[in-house]
Tab-separated table of C-alpha atoms in Angstrom:
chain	number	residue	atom	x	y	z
J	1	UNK	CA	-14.871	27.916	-10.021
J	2	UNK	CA	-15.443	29.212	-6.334
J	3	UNK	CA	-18.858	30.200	-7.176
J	4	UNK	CA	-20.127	26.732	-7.683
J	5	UNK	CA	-19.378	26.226	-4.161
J	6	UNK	CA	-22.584	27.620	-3.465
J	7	UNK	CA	-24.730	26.439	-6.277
J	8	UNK	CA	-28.373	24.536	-4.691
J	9	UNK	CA	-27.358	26.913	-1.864
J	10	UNK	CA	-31.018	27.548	-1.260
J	11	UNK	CA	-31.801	23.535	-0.530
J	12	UNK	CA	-28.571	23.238	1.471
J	13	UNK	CA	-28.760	24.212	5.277
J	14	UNK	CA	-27.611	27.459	6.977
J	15	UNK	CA	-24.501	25.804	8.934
J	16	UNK	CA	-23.579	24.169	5.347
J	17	UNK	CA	-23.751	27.762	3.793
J	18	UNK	CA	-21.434	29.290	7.193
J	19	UNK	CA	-18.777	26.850	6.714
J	20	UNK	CA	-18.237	27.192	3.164
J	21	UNK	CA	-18.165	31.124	3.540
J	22	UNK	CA	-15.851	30.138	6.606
J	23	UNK	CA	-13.542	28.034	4.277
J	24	UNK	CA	-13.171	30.443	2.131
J	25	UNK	CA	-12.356	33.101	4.066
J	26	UNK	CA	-9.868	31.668	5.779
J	27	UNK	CA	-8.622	30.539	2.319
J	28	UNK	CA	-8.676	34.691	1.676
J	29	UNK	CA	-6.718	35.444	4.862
J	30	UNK	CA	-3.904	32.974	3.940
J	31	UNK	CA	-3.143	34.131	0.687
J	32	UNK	CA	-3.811	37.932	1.769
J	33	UNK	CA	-0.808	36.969	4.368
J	34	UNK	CA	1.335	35.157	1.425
J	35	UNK	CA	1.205	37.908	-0.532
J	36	UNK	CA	1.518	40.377	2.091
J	37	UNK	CA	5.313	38.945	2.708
J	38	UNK	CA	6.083	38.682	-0.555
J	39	UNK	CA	5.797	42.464	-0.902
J	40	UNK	CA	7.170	43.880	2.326
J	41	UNK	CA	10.164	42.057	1.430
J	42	UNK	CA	10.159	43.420	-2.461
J	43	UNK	CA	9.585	46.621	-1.253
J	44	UNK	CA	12.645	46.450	1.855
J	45	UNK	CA	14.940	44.934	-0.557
J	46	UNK	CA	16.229	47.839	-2.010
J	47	UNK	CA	15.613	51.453	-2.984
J	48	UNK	CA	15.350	50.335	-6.582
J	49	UNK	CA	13.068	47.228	-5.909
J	50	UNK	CA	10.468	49.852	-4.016
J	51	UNK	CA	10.099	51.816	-6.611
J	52	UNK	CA	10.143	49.126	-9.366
J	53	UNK	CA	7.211	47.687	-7.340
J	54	UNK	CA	5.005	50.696	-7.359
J	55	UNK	CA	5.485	51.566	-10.609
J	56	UNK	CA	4.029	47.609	-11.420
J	57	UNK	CA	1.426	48.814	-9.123
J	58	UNK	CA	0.361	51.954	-10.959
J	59	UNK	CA	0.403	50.528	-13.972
J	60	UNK	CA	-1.679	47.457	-12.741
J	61	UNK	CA	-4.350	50.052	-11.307
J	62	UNK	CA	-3.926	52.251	-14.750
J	63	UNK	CA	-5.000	48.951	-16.624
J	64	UNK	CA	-8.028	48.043	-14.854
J	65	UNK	CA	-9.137	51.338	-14.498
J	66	UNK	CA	-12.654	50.150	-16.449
J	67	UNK	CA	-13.261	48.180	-13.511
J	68	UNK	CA	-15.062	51.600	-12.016
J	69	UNK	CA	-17.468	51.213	-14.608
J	70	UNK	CA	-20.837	49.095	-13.260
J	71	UNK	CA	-20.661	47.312	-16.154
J	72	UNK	CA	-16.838	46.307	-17.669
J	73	UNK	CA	-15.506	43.466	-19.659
J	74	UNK	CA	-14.130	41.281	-17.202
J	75	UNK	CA	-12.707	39.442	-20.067
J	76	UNK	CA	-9.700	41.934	-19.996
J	77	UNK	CA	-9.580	42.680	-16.443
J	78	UNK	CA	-8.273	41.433	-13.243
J	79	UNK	CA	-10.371	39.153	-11.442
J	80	UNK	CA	-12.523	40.550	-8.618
J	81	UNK	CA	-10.198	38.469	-5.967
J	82	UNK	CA	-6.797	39.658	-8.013
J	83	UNK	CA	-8.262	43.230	-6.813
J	84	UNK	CA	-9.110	42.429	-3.808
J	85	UNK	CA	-6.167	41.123	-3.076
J	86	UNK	CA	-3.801	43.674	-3.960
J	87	UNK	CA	-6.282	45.902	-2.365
J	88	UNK	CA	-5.953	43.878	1.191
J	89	UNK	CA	-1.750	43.992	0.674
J	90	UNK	CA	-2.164	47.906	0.304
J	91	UNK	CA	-3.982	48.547	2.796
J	92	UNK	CA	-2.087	46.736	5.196
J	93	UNK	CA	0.842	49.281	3.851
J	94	UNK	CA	-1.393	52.077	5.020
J	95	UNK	CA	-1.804	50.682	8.065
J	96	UNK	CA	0.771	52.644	10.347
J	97	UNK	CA	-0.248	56.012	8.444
J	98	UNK	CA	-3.203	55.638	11.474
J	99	UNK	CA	-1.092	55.750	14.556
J	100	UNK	CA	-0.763	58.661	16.204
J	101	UNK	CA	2.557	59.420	18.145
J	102	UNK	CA	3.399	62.362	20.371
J	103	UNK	CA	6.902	64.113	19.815
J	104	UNK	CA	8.942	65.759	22.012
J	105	UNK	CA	7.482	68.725	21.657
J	106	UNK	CA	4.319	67.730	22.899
J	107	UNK	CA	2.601	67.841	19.377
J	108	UNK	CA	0.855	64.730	17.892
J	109	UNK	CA	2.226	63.666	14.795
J	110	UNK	CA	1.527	60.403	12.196
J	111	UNK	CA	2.503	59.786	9.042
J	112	UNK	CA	-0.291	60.755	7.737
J	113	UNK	CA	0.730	64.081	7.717
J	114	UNK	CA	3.301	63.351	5.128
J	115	UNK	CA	0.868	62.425	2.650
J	116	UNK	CA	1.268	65.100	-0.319
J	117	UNK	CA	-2.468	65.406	-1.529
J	118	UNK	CA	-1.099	67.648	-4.573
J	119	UNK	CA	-0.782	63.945	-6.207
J	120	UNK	CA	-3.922	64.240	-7.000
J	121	UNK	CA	-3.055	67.036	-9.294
J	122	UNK	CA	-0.489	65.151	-11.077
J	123	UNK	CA	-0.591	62.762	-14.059
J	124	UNK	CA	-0.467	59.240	-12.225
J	125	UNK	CA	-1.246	56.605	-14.537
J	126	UNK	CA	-3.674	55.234	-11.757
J	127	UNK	CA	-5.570	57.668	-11.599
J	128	UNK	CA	-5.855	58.869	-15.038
J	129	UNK	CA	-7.035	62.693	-14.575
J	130	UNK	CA	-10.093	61.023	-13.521
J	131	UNK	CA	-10.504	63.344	-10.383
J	132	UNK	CA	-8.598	66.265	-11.888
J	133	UNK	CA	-11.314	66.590	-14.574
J	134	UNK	CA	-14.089	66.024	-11.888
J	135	UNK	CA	-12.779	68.660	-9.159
J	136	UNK	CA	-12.376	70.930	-12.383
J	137	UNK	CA	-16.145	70.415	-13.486
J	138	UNK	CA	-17.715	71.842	-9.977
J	139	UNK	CA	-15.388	74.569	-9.283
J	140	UNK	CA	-16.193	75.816	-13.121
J	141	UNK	CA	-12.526	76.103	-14.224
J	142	UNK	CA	-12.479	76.039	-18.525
J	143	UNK	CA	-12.102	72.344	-20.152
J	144	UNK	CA	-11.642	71.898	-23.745
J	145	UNK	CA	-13.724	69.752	-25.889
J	146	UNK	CA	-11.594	66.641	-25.362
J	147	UNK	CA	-11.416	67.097	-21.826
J	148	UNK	CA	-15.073	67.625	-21.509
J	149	UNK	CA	-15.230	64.498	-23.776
J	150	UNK	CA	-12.983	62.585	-21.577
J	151	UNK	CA	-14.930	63.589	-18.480
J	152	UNK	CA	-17.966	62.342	-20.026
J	153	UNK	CA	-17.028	58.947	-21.171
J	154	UNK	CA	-15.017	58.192	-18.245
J	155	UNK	CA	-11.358	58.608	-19.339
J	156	UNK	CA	-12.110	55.758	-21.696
J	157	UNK	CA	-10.579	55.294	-25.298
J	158	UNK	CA	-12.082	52.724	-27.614
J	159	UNK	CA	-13.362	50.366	-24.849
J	160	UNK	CA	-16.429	48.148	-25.470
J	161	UNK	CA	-19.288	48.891	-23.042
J	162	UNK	CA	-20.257	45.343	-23.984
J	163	UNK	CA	-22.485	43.568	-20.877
J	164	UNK	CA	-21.596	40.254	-19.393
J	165	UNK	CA	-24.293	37.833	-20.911
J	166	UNK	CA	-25.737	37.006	-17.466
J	167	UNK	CA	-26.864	40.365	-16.909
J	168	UNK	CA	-29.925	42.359	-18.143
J	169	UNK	CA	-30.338	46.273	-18.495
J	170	UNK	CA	-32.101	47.068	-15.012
J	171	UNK	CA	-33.335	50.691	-14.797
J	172	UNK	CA	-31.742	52.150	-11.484
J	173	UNK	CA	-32.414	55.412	-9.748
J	174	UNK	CA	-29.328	57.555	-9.748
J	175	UNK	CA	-30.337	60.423	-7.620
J	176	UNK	CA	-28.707	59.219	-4.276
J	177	UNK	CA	-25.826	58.349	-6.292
J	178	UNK	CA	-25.170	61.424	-8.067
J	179	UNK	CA	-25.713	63.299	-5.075
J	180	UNK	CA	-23.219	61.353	-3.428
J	181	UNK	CA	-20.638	62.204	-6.300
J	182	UNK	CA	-21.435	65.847	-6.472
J	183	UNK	CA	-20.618	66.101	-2.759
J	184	UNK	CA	-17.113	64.387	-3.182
J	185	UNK	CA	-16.993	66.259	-6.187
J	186	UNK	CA	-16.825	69.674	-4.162
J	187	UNK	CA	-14.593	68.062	-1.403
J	188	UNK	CA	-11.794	66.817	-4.095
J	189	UNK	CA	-12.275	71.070	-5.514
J	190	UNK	CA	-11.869	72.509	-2.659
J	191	UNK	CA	-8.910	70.499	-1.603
J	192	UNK	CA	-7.216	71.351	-5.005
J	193	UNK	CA	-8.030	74.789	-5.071
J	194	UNK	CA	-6.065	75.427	-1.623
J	195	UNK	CA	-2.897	74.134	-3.657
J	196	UNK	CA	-0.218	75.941	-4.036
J	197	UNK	CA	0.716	76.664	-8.004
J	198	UNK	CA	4.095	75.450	-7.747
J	199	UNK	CA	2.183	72.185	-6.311
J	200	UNK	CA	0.204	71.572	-9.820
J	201	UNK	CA	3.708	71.443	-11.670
J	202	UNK	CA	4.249	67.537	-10.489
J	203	UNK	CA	3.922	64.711	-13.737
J	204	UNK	CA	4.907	61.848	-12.476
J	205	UNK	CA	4.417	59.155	-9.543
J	206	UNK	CA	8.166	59.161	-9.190
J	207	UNK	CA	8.821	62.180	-7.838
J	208	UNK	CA	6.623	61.690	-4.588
J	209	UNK	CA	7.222	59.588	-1.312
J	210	UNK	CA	6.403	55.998	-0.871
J	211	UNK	CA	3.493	57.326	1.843
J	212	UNK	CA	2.280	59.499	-0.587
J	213	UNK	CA	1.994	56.504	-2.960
J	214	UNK	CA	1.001	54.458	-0.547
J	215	UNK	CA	-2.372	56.008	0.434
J	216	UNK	CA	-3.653	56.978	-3.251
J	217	UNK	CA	-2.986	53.661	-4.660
J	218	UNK	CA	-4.930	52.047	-1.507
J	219	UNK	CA	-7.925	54.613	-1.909
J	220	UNK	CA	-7.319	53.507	-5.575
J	221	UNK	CA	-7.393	49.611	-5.453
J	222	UNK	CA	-10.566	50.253	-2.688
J	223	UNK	CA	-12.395	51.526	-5.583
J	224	UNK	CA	-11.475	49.064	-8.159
J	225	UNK	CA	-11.995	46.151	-6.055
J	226	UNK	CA	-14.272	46.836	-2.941
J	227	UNK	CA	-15.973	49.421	-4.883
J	228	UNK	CA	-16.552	47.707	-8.093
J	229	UNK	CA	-17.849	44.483	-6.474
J	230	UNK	CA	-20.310	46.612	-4.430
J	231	UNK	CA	-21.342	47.705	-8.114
J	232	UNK	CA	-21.913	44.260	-8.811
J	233	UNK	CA	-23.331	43.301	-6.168
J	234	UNK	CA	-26.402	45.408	-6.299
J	235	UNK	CA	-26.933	44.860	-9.995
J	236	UNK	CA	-27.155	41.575	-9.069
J	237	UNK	CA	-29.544	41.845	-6.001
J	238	UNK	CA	-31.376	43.818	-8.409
J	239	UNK	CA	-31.581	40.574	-11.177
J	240	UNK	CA	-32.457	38.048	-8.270
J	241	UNK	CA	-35.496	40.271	-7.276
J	242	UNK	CA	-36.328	40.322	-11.566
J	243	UNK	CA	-35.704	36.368	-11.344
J	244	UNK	CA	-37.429	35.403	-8.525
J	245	UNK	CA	-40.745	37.307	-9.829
J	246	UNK	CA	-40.646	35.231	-13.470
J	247	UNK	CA	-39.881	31.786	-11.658
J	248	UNK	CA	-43.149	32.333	-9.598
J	249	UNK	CA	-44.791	32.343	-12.486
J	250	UNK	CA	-47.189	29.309	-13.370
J	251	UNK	CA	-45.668	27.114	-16.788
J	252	UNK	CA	-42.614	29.257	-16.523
J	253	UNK	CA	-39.128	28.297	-17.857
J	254	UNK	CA	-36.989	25.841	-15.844
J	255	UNK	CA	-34.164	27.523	-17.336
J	256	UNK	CA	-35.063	30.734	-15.358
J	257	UNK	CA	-34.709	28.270	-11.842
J	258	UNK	CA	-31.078	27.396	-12.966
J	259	UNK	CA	-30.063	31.106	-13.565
J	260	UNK	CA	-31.394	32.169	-10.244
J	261	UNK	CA	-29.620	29.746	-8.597
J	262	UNK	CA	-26.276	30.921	-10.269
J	263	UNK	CA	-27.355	34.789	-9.899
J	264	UNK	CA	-27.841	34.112	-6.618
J	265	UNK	CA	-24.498	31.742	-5.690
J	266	UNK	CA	-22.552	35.036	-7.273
J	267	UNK	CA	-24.020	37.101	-5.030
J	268	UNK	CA	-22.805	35.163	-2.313
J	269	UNK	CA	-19.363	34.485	-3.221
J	270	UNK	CA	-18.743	38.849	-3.159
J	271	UNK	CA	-21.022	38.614	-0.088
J	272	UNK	CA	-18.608	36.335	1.305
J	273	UNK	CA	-15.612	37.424	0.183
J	274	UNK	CA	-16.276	41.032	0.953
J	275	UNK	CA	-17.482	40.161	4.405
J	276	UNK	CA	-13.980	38.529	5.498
J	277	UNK	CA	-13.297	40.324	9.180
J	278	UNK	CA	-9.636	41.340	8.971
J	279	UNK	CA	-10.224	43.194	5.688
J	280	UNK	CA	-13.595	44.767	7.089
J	281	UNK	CA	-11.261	45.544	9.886
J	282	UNK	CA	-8.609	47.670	7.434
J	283	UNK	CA	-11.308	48.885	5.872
J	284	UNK	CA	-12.861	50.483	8.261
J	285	UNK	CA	-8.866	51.663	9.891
């Protein structure tokens, strides 16, 4: 496993550390690049093999949708570089929805502009009514009891909530974060509201453009794999600090020193992986 890599990281030395992160960076950026051919020529191939390919990656999103959760079963879910990954590829897709041209006309135009934000309004499988529910909870539009049931539990049916045995319940302060939600909350109902009512009448992934498609399923993946490893990754900052308090402890538990080494070596590998400069880069496009 990757994560071993870094194991004893704390006895090693700092340019030891830098070119293992480096390795596997660079590691990242070649596969990100494999893959990244591999689907612009899927998706050029044909009109059929376009769409065959989204629809694999809607459904792909649809069944890792638990991965938004801060704690999932990553027993049946992707791997955090599987997201990241197809997150990277995406992204890249989205890339010339940021360039700006001017027409004839004088006008500026990009193809962002072609991006049909009634999608949100639809029934994609990757998104899974998730934001429809949420818009409809802050503008104060009527839910029934299943959809206010949904809303609560996440859009989840029958999934364990079942912790990975390496982590501990931590209480956290939610305050910034729900804050944070309420405020995108009131963006996303706003947005919706302005559609038009024919606009709300749209079921199904199919019937809007590949740019369209492109964009939510990038915003998507972001959350599923930048997002969701952020989640992680401060859960786990928060068991280091938890670990590092018992293992100064006089007559404490060796065991406890070989746990914070892994805790923190995990912490590390997102760190690193993460932190790799062309995605940053895309990111941040």
């Amino acid at each position: 496993s990757t994560v071993r890599l870094f194991q004893g990281a704390r006895q090693r030395g700092y340019h030891e550390v830098k070119r293992i992160q480096a390795d596997i960076q660079n590691q990242e950026k070649s596969i990100h690049e494999y893959q990244q051919a591999i689907f612009d020529a899927l998706l050029k191939s044909s009109r059929d093999g376009r769409a065959k390919v989204l629809e694999w990656v809607s459904q792909f999103l649809h069944l890792n949708k638990s991965r938004e959760r801060e704690r999932f079963d990553q027993a049946t879910t992707a791997s955090d570089g599987t997201m990241l990954n197809l997150c990277a590829v995406l992204l890249k897709l989205c890339m010339p929805l940021s360039k700006v041209k001017k027409t004839k006309t004088g006008s500026f135009k990009s193809l962002a502009d072609d991006v049909d934000r009634s999608f949100l309004q639809g029934a994609s499988p990757a998104f899974h009514r998730g934001l429809e529910l949420l818009a409809r909870s802050v503008s104060g539009d009527d839910e029934s009891e299943d959809d206010a049931t949904a809303r609560a539990d996440g859009g989840e049916d029958d999934e364990s909530d079942d912790d990975d045995d390496l982590y501990e319940p931590v209480p956290s302060t939610t305050s910034e974060a729900d804050e944070e939600q309420q405020l995108l909350a009131e963006a996303i109902a706003a947005s919706l509201k302005s559609l038009k009512p024919e606009d709300h009448d749209r079921s199904s992934d199919h019937e809007f453009s590949a740019v369209t498609r492109y964009f939510f399923y990038a915003a998507r993946a972001q959350n599923l794999s930048v997002g969701s490893m952020l989640r992680q990754h401060r859960m786990l900052r928060r068991h280091i600090g938890q670990l590092y308090h018992q293992t100064q402890q006089p007559n404490h538990n060796p065991i406890l020193d070989q746990r914070f080494d892994q805790v923190v070596s995990m912490s590390m590998l997102i760190e690193t992986m993460l932190l790799q400069p062309p995605l940053v880069s895309n990111l941040i496009e």
